[in-house]
Short mmCIF file of C-alpha atoms in Angstrom, two decimals:
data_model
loop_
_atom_site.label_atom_id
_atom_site.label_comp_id
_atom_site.label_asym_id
_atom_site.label_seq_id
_atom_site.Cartn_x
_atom_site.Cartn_y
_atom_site.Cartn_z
CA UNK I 12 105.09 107.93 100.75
CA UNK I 13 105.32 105.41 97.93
CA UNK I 14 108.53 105.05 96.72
CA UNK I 15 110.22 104.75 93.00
CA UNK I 16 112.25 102.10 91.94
CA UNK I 17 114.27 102.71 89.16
CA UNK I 18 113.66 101.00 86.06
CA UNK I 19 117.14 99.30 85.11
CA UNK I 20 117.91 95.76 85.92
CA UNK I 21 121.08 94.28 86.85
CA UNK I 22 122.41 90.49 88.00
CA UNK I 23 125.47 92.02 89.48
CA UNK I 24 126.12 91.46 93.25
CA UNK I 25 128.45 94.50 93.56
CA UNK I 26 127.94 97.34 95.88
CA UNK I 27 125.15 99.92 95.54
CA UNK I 28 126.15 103.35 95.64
CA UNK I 29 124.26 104.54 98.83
CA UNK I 30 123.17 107.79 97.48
CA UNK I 31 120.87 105.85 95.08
CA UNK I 32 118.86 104.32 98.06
CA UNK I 33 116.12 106.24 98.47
CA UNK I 34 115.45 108.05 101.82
CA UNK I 35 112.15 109.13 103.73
CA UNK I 36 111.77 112.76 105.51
CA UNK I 37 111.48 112.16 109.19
CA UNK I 38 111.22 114.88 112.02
CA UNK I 39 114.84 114.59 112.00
CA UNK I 40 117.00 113.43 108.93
CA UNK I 41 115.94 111.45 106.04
CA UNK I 42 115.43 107.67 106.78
CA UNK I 43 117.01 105.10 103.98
CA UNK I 44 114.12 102.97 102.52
CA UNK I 45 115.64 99.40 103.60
CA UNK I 46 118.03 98.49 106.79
CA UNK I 47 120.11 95.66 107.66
CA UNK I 48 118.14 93.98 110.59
CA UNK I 49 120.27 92.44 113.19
CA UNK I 50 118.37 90.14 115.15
CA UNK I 51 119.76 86.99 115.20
CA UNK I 52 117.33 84.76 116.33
CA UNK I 53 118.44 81.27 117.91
CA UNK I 54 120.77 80.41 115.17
CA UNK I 55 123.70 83.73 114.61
CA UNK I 56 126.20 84.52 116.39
CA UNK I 57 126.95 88.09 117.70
CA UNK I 58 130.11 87.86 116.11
CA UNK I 59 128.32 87.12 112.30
CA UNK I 60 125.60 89.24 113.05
CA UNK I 61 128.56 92.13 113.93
CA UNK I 62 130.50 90.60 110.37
CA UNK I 63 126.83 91.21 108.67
CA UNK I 64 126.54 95.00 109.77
CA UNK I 65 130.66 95.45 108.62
CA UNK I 66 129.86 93.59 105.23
CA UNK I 67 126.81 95.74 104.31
CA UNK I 68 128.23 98.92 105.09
CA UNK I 69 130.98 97.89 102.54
CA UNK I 70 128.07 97.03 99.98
CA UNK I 71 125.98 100.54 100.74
CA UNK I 72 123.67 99.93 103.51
CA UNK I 73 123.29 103.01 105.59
CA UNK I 74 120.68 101.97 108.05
CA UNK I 75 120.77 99.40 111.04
CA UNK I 76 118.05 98.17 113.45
CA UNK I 77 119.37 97.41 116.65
CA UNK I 78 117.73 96.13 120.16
CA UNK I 79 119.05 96.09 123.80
CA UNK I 80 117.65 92.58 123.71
CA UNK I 81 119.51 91.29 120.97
CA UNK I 82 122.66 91.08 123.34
CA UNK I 83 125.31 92.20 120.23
CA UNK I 84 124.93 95.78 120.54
CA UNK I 85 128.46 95.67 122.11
CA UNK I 86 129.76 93.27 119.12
CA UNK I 87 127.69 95.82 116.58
CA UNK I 88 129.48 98.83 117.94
CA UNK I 89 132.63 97.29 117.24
CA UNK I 90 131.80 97.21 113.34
CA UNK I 91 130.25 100.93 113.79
CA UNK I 92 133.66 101.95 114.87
CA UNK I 93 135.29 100.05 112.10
CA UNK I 94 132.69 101.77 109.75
CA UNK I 95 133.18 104.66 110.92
CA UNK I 96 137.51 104.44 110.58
CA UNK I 97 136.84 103.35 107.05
CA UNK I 98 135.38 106.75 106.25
CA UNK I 99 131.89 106.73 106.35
CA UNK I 100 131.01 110.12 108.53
CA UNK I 101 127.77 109.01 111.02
CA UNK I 102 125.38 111.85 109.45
CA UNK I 103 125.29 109.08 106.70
CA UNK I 104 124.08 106.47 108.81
CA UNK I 105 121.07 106.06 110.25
CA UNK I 106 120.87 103.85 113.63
CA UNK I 107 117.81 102.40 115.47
CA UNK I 108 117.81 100.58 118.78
CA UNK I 109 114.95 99.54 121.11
CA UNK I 110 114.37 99.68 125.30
CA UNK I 111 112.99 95.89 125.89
CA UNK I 112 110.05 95.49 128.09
CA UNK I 113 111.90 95.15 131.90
CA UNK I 114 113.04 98.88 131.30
CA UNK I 115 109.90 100.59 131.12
CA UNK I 116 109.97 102.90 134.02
CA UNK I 117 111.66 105.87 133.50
CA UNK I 118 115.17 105.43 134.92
CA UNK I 119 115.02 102.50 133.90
CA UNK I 120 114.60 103.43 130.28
CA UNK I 121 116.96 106.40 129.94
CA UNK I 122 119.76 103.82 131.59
CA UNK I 123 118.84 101.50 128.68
CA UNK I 124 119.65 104.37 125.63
CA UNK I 125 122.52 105.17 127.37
CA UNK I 126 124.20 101.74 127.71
CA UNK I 127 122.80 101.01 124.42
CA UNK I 128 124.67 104.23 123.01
CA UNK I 129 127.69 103.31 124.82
CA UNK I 130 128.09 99.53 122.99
CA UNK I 131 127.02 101.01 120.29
CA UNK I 132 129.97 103.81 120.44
CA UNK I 133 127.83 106.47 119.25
CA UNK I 134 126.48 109.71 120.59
CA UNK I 135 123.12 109.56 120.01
CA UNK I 136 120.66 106.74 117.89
CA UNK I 137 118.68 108.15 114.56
CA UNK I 138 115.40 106.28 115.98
CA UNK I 139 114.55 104.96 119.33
CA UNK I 140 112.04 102.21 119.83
CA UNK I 141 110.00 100.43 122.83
CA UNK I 142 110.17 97.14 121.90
CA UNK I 143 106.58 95.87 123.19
CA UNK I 144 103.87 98.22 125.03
CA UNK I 145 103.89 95.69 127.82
CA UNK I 146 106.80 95.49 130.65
CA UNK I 147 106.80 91.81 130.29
CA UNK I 148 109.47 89.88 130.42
CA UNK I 149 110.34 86.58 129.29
CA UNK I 150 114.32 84.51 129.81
CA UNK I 151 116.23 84.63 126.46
CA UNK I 152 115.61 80.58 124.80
CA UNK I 153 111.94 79.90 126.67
CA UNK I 154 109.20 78.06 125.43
CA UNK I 155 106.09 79.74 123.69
CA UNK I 156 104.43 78.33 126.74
CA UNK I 157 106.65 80.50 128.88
CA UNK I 158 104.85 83.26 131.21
CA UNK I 159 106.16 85.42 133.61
CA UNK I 160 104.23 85.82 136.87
CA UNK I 161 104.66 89.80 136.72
CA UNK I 162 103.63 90.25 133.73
CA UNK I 163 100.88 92.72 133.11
CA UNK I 164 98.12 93.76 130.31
CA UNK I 165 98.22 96.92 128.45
CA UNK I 166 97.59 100.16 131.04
CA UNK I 167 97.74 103.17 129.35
CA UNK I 168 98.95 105.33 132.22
CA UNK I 169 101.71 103.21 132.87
CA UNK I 170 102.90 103.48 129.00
CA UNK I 171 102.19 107.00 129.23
CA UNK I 172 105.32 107.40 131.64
CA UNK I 173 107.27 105.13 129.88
CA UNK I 174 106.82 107.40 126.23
CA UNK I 175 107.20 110.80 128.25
CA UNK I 176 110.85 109.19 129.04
CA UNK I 177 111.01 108.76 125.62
CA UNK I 178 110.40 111.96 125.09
CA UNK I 179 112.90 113.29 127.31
CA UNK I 180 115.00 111.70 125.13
CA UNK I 181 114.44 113.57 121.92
CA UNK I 182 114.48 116.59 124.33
CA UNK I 183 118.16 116.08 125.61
CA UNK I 184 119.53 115.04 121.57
CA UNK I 185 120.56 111.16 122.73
CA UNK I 186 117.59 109.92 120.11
CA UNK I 187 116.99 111.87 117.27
CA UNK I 188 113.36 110.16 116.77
CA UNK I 189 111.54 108.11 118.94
CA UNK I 190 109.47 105.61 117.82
CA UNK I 191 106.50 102.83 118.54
CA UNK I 192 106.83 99.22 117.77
CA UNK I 193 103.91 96.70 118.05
CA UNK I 194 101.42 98.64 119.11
CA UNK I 195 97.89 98.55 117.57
CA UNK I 196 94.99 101.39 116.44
CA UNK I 197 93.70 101.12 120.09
CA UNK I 198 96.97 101.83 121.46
CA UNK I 199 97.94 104.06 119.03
CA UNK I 200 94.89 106.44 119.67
CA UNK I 201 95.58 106.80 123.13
CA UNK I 202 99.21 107.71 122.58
CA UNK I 203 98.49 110.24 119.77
CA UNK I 204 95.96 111.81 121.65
CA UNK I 205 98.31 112.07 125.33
CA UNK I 206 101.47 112.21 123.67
CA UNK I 207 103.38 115.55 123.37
CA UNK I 208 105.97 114.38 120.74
CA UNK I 209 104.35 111.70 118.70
CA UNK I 210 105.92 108.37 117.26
CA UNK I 211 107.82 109.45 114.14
CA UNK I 212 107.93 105.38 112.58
CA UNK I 213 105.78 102.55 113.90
CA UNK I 214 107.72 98.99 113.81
CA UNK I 215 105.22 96.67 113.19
CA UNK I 216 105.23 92.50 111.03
CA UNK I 217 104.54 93.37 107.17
CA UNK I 218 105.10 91.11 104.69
CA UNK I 219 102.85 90.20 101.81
CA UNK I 220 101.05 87.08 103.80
CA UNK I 221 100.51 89.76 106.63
CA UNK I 222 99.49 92.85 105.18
CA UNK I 223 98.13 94.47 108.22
CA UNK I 224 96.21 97.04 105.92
CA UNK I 225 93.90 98.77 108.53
CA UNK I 226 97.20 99.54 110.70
CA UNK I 227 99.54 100.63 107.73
CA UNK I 228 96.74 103.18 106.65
CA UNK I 229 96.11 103.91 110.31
CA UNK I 230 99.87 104.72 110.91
CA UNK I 231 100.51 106.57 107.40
CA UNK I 232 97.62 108.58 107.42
CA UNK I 233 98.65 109.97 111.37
CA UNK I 234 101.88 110.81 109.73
CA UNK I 235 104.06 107.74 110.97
CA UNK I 236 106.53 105.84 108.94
CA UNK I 237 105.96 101.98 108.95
CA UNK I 238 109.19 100.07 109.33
CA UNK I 239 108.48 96.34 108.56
CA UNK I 240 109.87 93.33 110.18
CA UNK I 241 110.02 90.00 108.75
CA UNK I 242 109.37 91.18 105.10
CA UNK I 243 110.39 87.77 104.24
CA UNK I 244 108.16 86.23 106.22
CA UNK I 245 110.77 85.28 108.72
CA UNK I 246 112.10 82.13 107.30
CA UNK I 247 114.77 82.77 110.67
CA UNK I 248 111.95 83.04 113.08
CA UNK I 249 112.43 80.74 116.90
CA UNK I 250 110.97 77.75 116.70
CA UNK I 251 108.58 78.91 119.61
CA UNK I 252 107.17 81.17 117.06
CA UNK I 253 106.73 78.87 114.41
CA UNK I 254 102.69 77.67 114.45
CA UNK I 255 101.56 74.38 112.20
CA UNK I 256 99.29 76.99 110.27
CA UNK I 257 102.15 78.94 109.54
CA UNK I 258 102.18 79.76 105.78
CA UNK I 259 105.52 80.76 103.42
CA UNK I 260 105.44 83.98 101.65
CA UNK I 261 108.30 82.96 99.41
CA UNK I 262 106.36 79.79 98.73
CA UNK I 263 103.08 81.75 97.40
CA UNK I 264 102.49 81.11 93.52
CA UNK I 265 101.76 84.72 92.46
CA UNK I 266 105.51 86.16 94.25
CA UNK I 267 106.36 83.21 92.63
CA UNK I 268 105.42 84.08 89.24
CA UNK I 269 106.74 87.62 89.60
CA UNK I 270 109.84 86.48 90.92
CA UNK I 271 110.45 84.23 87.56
CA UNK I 272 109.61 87.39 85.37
CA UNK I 273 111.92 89.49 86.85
CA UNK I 274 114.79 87.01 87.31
CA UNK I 275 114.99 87.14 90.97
CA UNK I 276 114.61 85.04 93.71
CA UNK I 277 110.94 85.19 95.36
CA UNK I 278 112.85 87.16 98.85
CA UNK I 279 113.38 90.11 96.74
CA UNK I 280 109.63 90.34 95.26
CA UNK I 281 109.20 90.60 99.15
CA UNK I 282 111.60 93.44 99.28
CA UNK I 283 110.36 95.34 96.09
CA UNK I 284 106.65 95.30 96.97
CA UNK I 285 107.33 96.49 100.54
CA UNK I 286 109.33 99.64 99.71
CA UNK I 287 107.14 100.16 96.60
CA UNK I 288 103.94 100.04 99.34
CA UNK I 289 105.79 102.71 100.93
CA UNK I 290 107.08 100.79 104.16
CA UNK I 291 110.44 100.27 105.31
CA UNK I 292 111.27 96.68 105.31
CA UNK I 293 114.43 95.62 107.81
CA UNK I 294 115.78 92.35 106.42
CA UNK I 295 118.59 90.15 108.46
CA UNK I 296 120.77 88.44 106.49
CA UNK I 297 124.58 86.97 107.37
CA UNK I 298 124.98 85.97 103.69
CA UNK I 299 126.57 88.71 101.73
CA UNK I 300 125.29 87.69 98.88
CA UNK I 301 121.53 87.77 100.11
CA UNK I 302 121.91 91.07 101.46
CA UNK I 303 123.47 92.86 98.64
CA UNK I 304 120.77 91.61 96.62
CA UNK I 305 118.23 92.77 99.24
CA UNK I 306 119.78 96.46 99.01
CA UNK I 307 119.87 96.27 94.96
CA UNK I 308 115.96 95.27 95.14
CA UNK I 309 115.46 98.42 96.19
CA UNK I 310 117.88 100.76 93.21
CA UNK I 311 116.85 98.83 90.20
CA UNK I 312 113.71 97.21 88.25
CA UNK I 313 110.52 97.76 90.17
CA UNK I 314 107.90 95.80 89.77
CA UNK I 315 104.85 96.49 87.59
CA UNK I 316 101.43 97.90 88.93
CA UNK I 317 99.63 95.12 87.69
CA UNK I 318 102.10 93.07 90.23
CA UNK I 319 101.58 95.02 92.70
CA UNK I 320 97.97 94.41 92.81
CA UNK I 321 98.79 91.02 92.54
CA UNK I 322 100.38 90.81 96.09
CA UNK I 323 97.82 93.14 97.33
CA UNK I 324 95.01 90.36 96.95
CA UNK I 325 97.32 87.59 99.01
CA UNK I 326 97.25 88.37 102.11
CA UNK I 327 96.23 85.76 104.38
CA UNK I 328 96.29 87.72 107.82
CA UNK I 329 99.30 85.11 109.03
CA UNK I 330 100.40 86.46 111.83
CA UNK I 331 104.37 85.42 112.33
CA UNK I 332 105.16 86.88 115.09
CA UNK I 333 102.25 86.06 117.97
CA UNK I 334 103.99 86.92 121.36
CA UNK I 335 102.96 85.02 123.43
CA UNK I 336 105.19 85.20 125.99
CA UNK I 337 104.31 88.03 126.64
CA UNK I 338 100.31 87.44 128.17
CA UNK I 339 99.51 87.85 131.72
CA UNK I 340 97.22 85.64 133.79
CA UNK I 341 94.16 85.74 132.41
CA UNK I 342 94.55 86.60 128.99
CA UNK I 343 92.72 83.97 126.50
CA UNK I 344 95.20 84.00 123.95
CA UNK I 345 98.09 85.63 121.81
CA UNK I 346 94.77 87.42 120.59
CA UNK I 347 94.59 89.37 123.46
CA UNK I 348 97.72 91.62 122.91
CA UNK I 349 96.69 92.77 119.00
CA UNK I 350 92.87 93.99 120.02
CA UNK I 351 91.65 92.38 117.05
CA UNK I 352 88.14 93.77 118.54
CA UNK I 353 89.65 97.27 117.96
CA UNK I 354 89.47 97.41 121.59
CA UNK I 355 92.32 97.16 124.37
CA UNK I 356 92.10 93.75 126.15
CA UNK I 357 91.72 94.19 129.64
#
């Protein structure tokens, strides 16, 4: 699955033809190797994150990672539709989205693609997430000390009716490819032994402070496509998920180094080693001149081998994104939900 870079180098901040982005084989259509992510955090506006996904169509992005629980998927469809008017055909595009955790039960969840597909204007998504493997749900804005009463570990049976609705999807053409995010090797095994369609792409935190190597070989080797979030190290993250211990990828002195060699800012080191590692890292940026430069990472001057083993030996295990308001009564920790053990926390 790793993935060449080509070897020129530019400065320019023009648009990238999008047949140069390189795309991965999925069980249906061919995945580009970076997308615009759209989640704007606490700090952008549906309208700019809308304005983002408009911009970087113009500059050659062809894939966009949506969520229900981002609340702009009506704004977003807007721009699709503009996109779409300006002559880009949707076979070209490649569209994610994501049921959030109170819309696990079946009904529930089909309801969700289908309002999801109707503010997004389209007929069917490319990929189709669950968010979280837990039906937990937590008020948009809360405090990392926020729980919800009903909320509920991990029980595989439960889950297992939640993915055959996700199957149904696939079945009836309104997802293309359906798809895990967060889950873990526990998790994972119990799904790929029950499942009848398995998860085409896992979603899952990558960036070179959190390398997650046992789960990115886990997921690869079962034939799943990683698709990274926070391959920056999510400078943009809520402050409830910001942690004292917290480290900064773009800070670390070896991307640092690399970045100075190849004339680029330390972000796009992040960028280059992630698609080079073979996952698919999902950026969010309002800036157009951050994300063209994100999407040219990935066309022109890759790094070196020797670099890449470089980033390989700086991972720190730093968790960004902990979740936890997501834990039920009686769980210890944020721990509990990643079965660091290698086994479910009941």
């Amino acid at each position: 699955m790793l993935v060449e870079i080509p070897s020129i180098r530019s400065s320019s901040t023009a648009a990238v033809n999008p047949t140069l982005v390189p795309r991965i084989p999925m069980p249906a259509g061919d995945i580009p190797v970076i997308g615009l992510g759209t989640f704007g955090s606490d700090h952008v506006s549906h309208e700019a994150a809308a304005e983002a996904v408009l911009g970087a169509a113009t500059a050659g992005y062809r894939h966009f990672d949506c969520a229900s629980v981002y609340g702009n998927e009506k704004q977003i469809g807007n721009a699709f539709r503009q996109i779409a008017h300006g002559g880009v055909s949707r076979h070209d595009l490649w569209i994610n989205s994501k049921v959030w955790n109170d819309r696990h039960e079946p009904y529930d969840l089909i309801d969700s693609c289908m309002r999801s597909l109707d503010d997004l204007q389209l007929d069917y998504v490319d990929l189709y997430f669950v968010h979280w493997p837990f039906p937990n749900f937590h008020p948009p804005g809360c405090s990392v000390d926020s729980r919800s009463p009903d909320a509920q570990r991990y029980i595989h049976a439960n889950f297992m009716k939640t993915w055959e609705a996700m199957e149904k999807l696939q079945e009836i053409g309104l997802a293309r490819n359906i798809g895990t995010s967060n889950m873990t090797i526990a998790k994972l095994d119990l799904l790929l032994r029950d499942a009848s369609i398995k998860p085409a792409a896992n979603e899952m935190e990558l960036h070179p402070h959190f390398q997650q190597p046992a789960l990115f070989d886990y997921v690869v080797g079962n034939g799943i496509v990683p698709i990274g979030y926070s391959p920056l190290g999510s400078p943009g993250r809520p402050e409830r998920d910001r942690a004292p211990e917290d480290t900064i990828d773009i800070e670390d002195p070896v991307i640092v180094s690399i970045a100075k060699a190849h004339g680029v800012h330390p972000a796009l080191v992040c960028i280059k080693w992630a698609v080079q590692r073979g996952q698919i890292p999902i950026p969010m940026s309002t800036n157009p001149r951050n994300y063209i430069a994100n999407l040219r990472a990935v066309v022109e001057d890759p790094l070196t081998s020797q670099e890449l083993e470089s980033i390989a030996k700086i991972d720190r295990n730093c968790r960004l994104i902990k979740g936890q308001v997501f834990l039920w009564e009686g769980a210890k920790g944020w721990e509990d939900l990643w079965d660091l053990d290698g086994v479910i926390v009941q």
